[in-house]
Amino acid sequence: MTTGVHPGGQPQDPGQTGNGQLPRQGRVGHEALPEETRTRSAVITARAAASFDPVGRSVATARSFVRDTLQGWGFGDIVDDAVVLTSELVTNAVVHAGTSADVLCLRTEDGVRIEVADRYPEREIPLQATAVNMGSPDREGGRGLQLCAALAAGWGVEYTPTHKQVWFQLDLPDRPVGTRAAGPALPADLLPLADGRVRVAVVQIDRTGAISAWSEDAEELFGYAAEQVIGKPLTDLAAWPHTPGTSTGIAEALQLSRWEGSYGIRDANGRVTPVYASHLRVRDTGGEPSTVCLLVRDHERAVLQTPLRVPSADSATLSEGGQATDPFEVFIGSPAPDDLDGLLQRTVERARDMLDGDSAFLLLATDDETELEVRASTGLPSARQRFARVPVEAGPGRYGSARMPAVHDDLTAVPGAVPLLSGTGMRSVVTVPLKVEGRLTGSLGVAAESPARYSNEEALRLQFAADRIALAVESARLGELERLRRGSLSFLVEASDLLAGTLDRDQTLALMAQMTVPTLATWCAVYTIADQASDPYLSYVLHEDEERIDGLKALLSKIAPPDPVPTPGARVWSAPAEAAHEAALRTSMRSLGRGEPATVSSGIGTTLATASAVGGETVVLPLVARNRVIGMLTLGKPTDEHFRQEILELAEDLSRRAALALDNSRLYSERMAISQSLQRSLLPPELPVIEGVEVEVIYRAAGEGNEVGGDFYDVFPIRDGAYGFAIGDVCGTGPEAAAVTGLARHALRLLAREGFGGPAVLERLNSAILDEGARSRFLTLLYGELWPQDDGSALLKIVCAGHPLPLRLRQDGTVEPAAEPQPLLGVMDDLELYEQTVTLDPGDVLLCVTDGVTERREGTRMLGDDGLTDVLTTCTGLTAGAVAARIMRAVERFASDAPSDDMAILAMRVPGLHKD
């Protein structure tokens, strides 16, 4: 499909002649010539064109193209008719004619003209005066023209030798000039509340989601200068409601042709400013799409909010054509909201207006029909009461059950009869059930501040309305539950992947909290329990507002942690809210006692903010792993907010996964600590200082310390003036290899100090390894004895048992092996080893490595002995430490992957005598 958009001006069609008329061989249609002349002479303010391939899916694509185009132009009133007609005409082209279809949309001041052309090469050209036979309405063919005649203000068909073009004109409905919607004149005290200076932030978002324009009002509202935010994604600033499956995401909202709703913008101080937004998707003259966002403070939403379309009084029973209208649409209005929250909010507003009440509320029943959950209200503190739960059976008799209609003349006479209205000042109330196929699905109520307002007549009217909307509400609720379940599954899969991706305890705690805030809760605290005898410890605290974290942590540190109860499920914990309230009260009283206003004290502000942050419902979920409580996950809401049941169930699933991940990280940390301690015990604590010889060792264990390696080294004094050195590699890793490593290192020291020479030391070590039986491991070992000489040289006696040969670097840059290979240890019983004598002259270097160095690989390449020799030749004149460091850098740079084997490098250099 190809498209083109040219807003503004008269379009220049490719086939247009000099006089502005298209060449034609035939025209047919309803008022074809006058309509054509009128349309072409009108000022065309925008055009959009697209071509569609001759495949079935092109029909749906064409419908979307026309719908998006007209909605973008603000022609929502004629979108449905235009889409129906376009669908029929494009179907004729791509399905029946089998050719591609060209769709052209032209916008004028009066309406829109849409042209659909196909490219069928052979067609009979009818005479202009020939009457058009529309055929039977039941025929498959020709139905598109019948619809044009029925729905369009004008239409026509034009033929050329290469294509046929069908066009139709849709006029905008008559309305007062400049009027889109209007309301009655209201007294000043009933007007919406706004600040003295209303600021409307204008923000433009490009196709990538980045901010491309930022107005002065946006700077004032959110504190960012334009240069600070332009080019950044809007998602960096938007605090979107992230409840899985229940709302459109910010990325999706920016792609819609038009969107209205509430979210938050994080300002320059880190605080979240609630805003009401109106988004409009536009495209520039080059066809580049972008989204224009108008933002006001949420309490000033009336500035931008589109008024709801209320059906007129005379349409309550009959439509304009005299046909009966749907009672549901009469009550709710048209169009009905397509989301559950919008439908419920529209319902309570209509119910309140219908009975002239002061407030209204709607509750939905849980699956077991034992509780009702507040989902919408008007005239009540809805944010405070949202998702609060009340029992279905609140008391004996019909008036205490939500399953039956009830009228209360005066709630002061029966306190607690309607728990939702306690403390709200409402006196009289009428409630009716919402039922689907005899099953209770909810409850609808209207209340007034004066007593005895309602009678059974109002109850019957409200019940009639409840019966009309019950099925729609249940259908929308089931749809929301399905979306929530899908979103929950996606959330849990992502959470499992993140938790499985780390074995670090601190990172696991941070992930647990970050996955719950703000998706499931406003704040979160994680308590851990080290063992059965330990008390819970506050390990991690997170709040969606970073400025609240310190105050929240301080508050939780002062109260006793929740009891580690292993019972699954969420349980309410009231201690944080009570402690926050008491702290705020004490702080306020102390301030008043000093005579200081509360607004001046920063301590009061922090305390009150903390109290507000934790003043809502707080729940605790146990973290149980391997039949033991290892901690608690605490989730909280701000002042007087409640958790919905679906969120608690999702949090329970998350807590089970998080508990296992946390316990795995604990076991891994313990194992790594043991492994590192064992690894340290297999290596010498420090190197001795040898007069006249520089010694340097570099050791790198593979596996990031989670396994003990098989490589080892040692340098130790044997007796006065003599030193032993060794470097070896045990086959394999893990405990078995560690046992042989420990045996070899300690046996070498013991036998050498008993006076045995190199061959005897290794032969006895070979016997000790073979005595291990099934636990024995092969061992390659380079062992030598070193005697510094008075002339500045050093005498070495070396035995190389299956190990990579030591390399000697002379001062002239030549490199040669310093020993010959001999059999490795742990294979044969009778070994006959011999030692070789080497003299290191001043400036010479002896380099000993394990096979992790020479077998370093990158694909099919291997460093090898030759590569090591090449690197060593560049080390002339370097100290022993510099030689070892250069060798290690060369090995690390040889391959990009992390080493898969342990590596040990032992470098010894004879610097020679220093003359004063």
Tab-separated table of N, CA and C in Angstrom, residues 373-425:
chain	number	residue	atom	x	y	z
A	373	GLU	N	-17.284	-5.098	45.831
A	373	GLU	CA	-16.116	-4.237	45.707
A	373	GLU	C	-16.520	-2.928	45.049
A	374	VAL	N	-16.195	-1.801	45.682
A	374	VAL	CA	-16.551	-0.491	45.146
A	374	VAL	C	-15.749	-0.244	43.871
A	375	ARG	N	-16.457	0.032	42.761
A	375	ARG	CA	-15.765	0.258	41.494
A	375	ARG	C	-16.040	1.633	40.897
A	376	ALA	N	-17.126	2.287	41.286
A	376	ALA	CA	-17.402	3.620	40.743
A	376	ALA	C	-18.316	4.360	41.712
A	377	SER	N	-18.123	5.678	41.783
A	377	SER	CA	-18.998	6.501	42.624
A	377	SER	C	-18.926	7.928	42.135
A	378	THR	N	-19.944	8.696	42.493
A	378	THR	CA	-19.961	10.126	42.205
A	378	THR	C	-20.605	10.822	43.387
A	379	GLY	N	-20.069	11.968	43.753
A	379	GLY	CA	-20.557	12.662	44.936
A	379	GLY	C	-19.989	12.110	46.223
A	380	LEU	N	-19.102	11.117	46.139
A	380	LEU	CA	-18.447	10.517	47.294
A	380	LEU	C	-16.933	10.591	47.067
A	381	PRO	N	-16.146	10.450	48.129
A	381	PRO	CA	-14.676	10.410	47.947
A	381	PRO	C	-14.271	9.115	47.244
A	382	SER	N	-14.415	9.088	45.919
A	382	SER	CA	-14.225	7.849	45.160
A	382	SER	C	-12.799	7.324	45.261
A	383	ALA	N	-11.817	8.261	45.251
A	383	ALA	CA	-10.439	7.789	45.334
A	383	ALA	C	-10.182	7.097	46.671
A	384	ARG	N	-10.855	7.603	47.719
A	384	ARG	CA	-10.649	7.004	49.039
A	384	ARG	C	-11.336	5.649	49.148
A	385	GLN	N	-12.469	5.479	48.472
A	385	GLN	CA	-13.269	4.277	48.647
A	385	GLN	C	-13.049	3.239	47.552
A	386	ARG	N	-12.306	3.565	46.518
A	386	ARG	CA	-12.184	2.657	45.383
A	386	ARG	C	-11.584	1.327	45.817
A	387	PHE	N	-12.249	0.254	45.389
A	387	PHE	CA	-11.849	-1.131	45.661
A	387	PHE	C	-12.041	-1.541	47.121
A	388	ALA	N	-12.700	-0.676	47.928
A	388	ALA	CA	-13.071	-1.118	49.267
A	388	ALA	C	-14.094	-2.248	49.146
A	389	ARG	N	-14.098	-3.153	50.107
A	389	ARG	CA	-14.980	-4.319	50.042
A	389	ARG	C	-15.945	-4.336	51.232
A	390	VAL	N	-17.192	-4.670	50.930
A	390	VAL	CA	-18.224	-4.790	51.959
A	390	VAL	C	-18.922	-6.127	51.752
A	391	PRO	N	-19.445	-6.718	52.830
A	391	PRO	CA	-20.125	-8.018	52.677
A	391	PRO	C	-21.460	-7.865	51.957
A	392	VAL	N	-21.840	-8.905	51.227
A	392	VAL	CA	-23.139	-8.910	50.543
A	392	VAL	C	-24.262	-8.922	51.573
A	393	GLU	N	-24.116	-9.745	52.598
A	393	GLU	CA	-25.132	-9.838	53.654
A	393	GLU	C	-24.635	-9.001	54.829
A	394	ALA	N	-25.108	-7.744	54.914
A	394	ALA	CA	-24.644	-6.847	55.966
A	394	ALA	C	-25.446	-6.977	57.253
A	395	GLY	N	-26.572	-7.663	57.210
A	395	GLY	CA	-27.385	-7.798	58.414
A	395	GLY	C	-28.600	-8.658	58.138
A	396	PRO	N	-29.389	-8.953	59.143
A	396	PRO	CA	-30.576	-9.781	58.952
A	396	PRO	C	-31.671	-9.030	58.203
A	397	GLY	N	-32.520	-9.779	57.519
A	397	GLY	CA	-33.646	-9.176	56.824
A	397	GLY	C	-33.274	-8.726	55.426
A	398	ARG	N	-34.296	-8.372	54.653
A	398	ARG	CA	-34.102	-8.017	53.255
A	398	ARG	C	-33.305	-6.727	53.091
A	399	TYR	N	-33.409	-5.794	54.056
A	399	TYR	CA	-32.715	-4.523	53.919
A	399	TYR	C	-31.215	-4.652	54.208
A	400	GLY	N	-30.803	-5.781	54.777
A	400	GLY	CA	-29.383	-5.990	55.033
A	400	GLY	C	-28.711	-6.807	53.964
A	401	SER	N	-29.407	-7.122	52.904
A	401	SER	CA	-28.837	-7.941	51.838
A	401	SER	C	-28.832	-7.154	50.543
A	402	ALA	N	-27.682	-7.249	49.837
A	402	ALA	CA	-27.591	-6.572	48.548
A	402	ALA	C	-28.321	-7.318	47.451
A	403	ARG	N	-28.889	-8.466	47.758
A	403	ARG	CA	-29.592	-9.248	46.748
A	403	ARG	C	-31.002	-8.741	46.483
A	404	MET	N	-31.490	-7.828	47.328
A	404	MET	CA	-32.849	-7.321	47.190
A	404	MET	C	-32.820	-5.797	47.135
A	405	PRO	N	-33.798	-5.180	46.437
A	405	PRO	CA	-33.901	-3.714	46.475
A	405	PRO	C	-34.182	-3.247	47.903
A	406	ALA	N	-33.654	-2.073	48.253
A	406	ALA	CA	-33.854	-1.563	49.603
A	406	ALA	C	-33.939	-0.040	49.557
A	407	VAL	N	-34.814	0.514	50.410
A	407	VAL	CA	-34.959	1.961	50.547
A	407	VAL	C	-34.792	2.302	52.016
A	408	HIS	N	-33.842	3.195	52.330
A	408	HIS	CA	-33.625	3.655	53.706
A	408	HIS	C	-34.009	5.133	53.760
A	409	ASP	N	-35.012	5.433	54.600
A	409	ASP	CA	-35.456	6.818	54.724
A	409	ASP	C	-34.472	7.677	55.499
A	410	ASP	N	-33.799	7.080	56.514
A	410	ASP	CA	-32.881	7.863	57.337
A	410	ASP	C	-31.794	6.938	57.874
A	411	LEU	N	-30.580	7.111	57.386
A	411	LEU	CA	-29.484	6.237	57.802
A	411	LEU	C	-29.045	6.504	59.231
A	412	THR	N	-29.385	7.654	59.772
A	412	THR	CA	-29.011	7.910	61.170
A	412	THR	C	-29.783	7.003	62.115
A	413	ALA	N	-30.932	6.500	61.657
A	413	ALA	CA	-31.718	5.602	62.503
A	413	ALA	C	-31.172	4.179	62.470
A	414	VAL	N	-30.462	3.829	61.411
A	414	VAL	CA	-29.882	2.475	61.300
A	414	VAL	C	-28.404	2.618	60.938
A	415	PRO	N	-27.556	3.016	61.877
A	415	PRO	CA	-26.130	3.219	61.576
A	415	PRO	C	-25.493	1.935	61.032
A	416	GLY	N	-24.686	2.094	60.006
A	416	GLY	CA	-23.999	0.946	59.438
A	416	GLY	C	-24.815	0.150	58.461
A	417	ALA	N	-26.034	0.577	58.150
A	417	ALA	CA	-26.853	-0.179	57.205
A	417	ALA	C	-26.215	-0.196	55.824
A	418	VAL	N	-25.607	0.916	55.431
A	418	VAL	CA	-24.869	0.995	54.161
A	418	VAL	C	-23.457	1.458	54.518
A	419	PRO	N	-22.517	0.517	54.748
A	419	PRO	CA	-21.181	0.892	55.252
A	419	PRO	C	-20.465	1.907	54.361
A	420	LEU	N	-20.730	1.879	53.082
A	420	LEU	CA	-20.035	2.780	52.166
A	420	LEU	C	-20.347	4.244	52.457
A	421	LEU	N	-21.540	4.514	53.019
A	421	LEU	CA	-21.976	5.892	53.227
A	421	LEU	C	-21.691	6.403	54.633
A	422	SER	N	-21.027	5.601	55.448
A	422	SER	CA	-20.742	6.038	56.825
A	422	SER	C	-19.836	7.259	56.806
A	423	GLY	N	-20.248	8.302	57.532
A	423	GLY	CA	-19.447	9.506	57.632
A	423	GLY	C	-19.479	10.398	56.415
A	424	THR	N	-20.395	10.154	55.467
A	424	THR	CA	-20.453	10.985	54.263
A	424	THR	C	-21.530	12.048	54.323
A	425	GLY	N	-22.408	12.006	55.335
A	425	GLY	CA	-23.489	12.976	55.437
A	425	GLY	C	-24.732	12.586	54.670
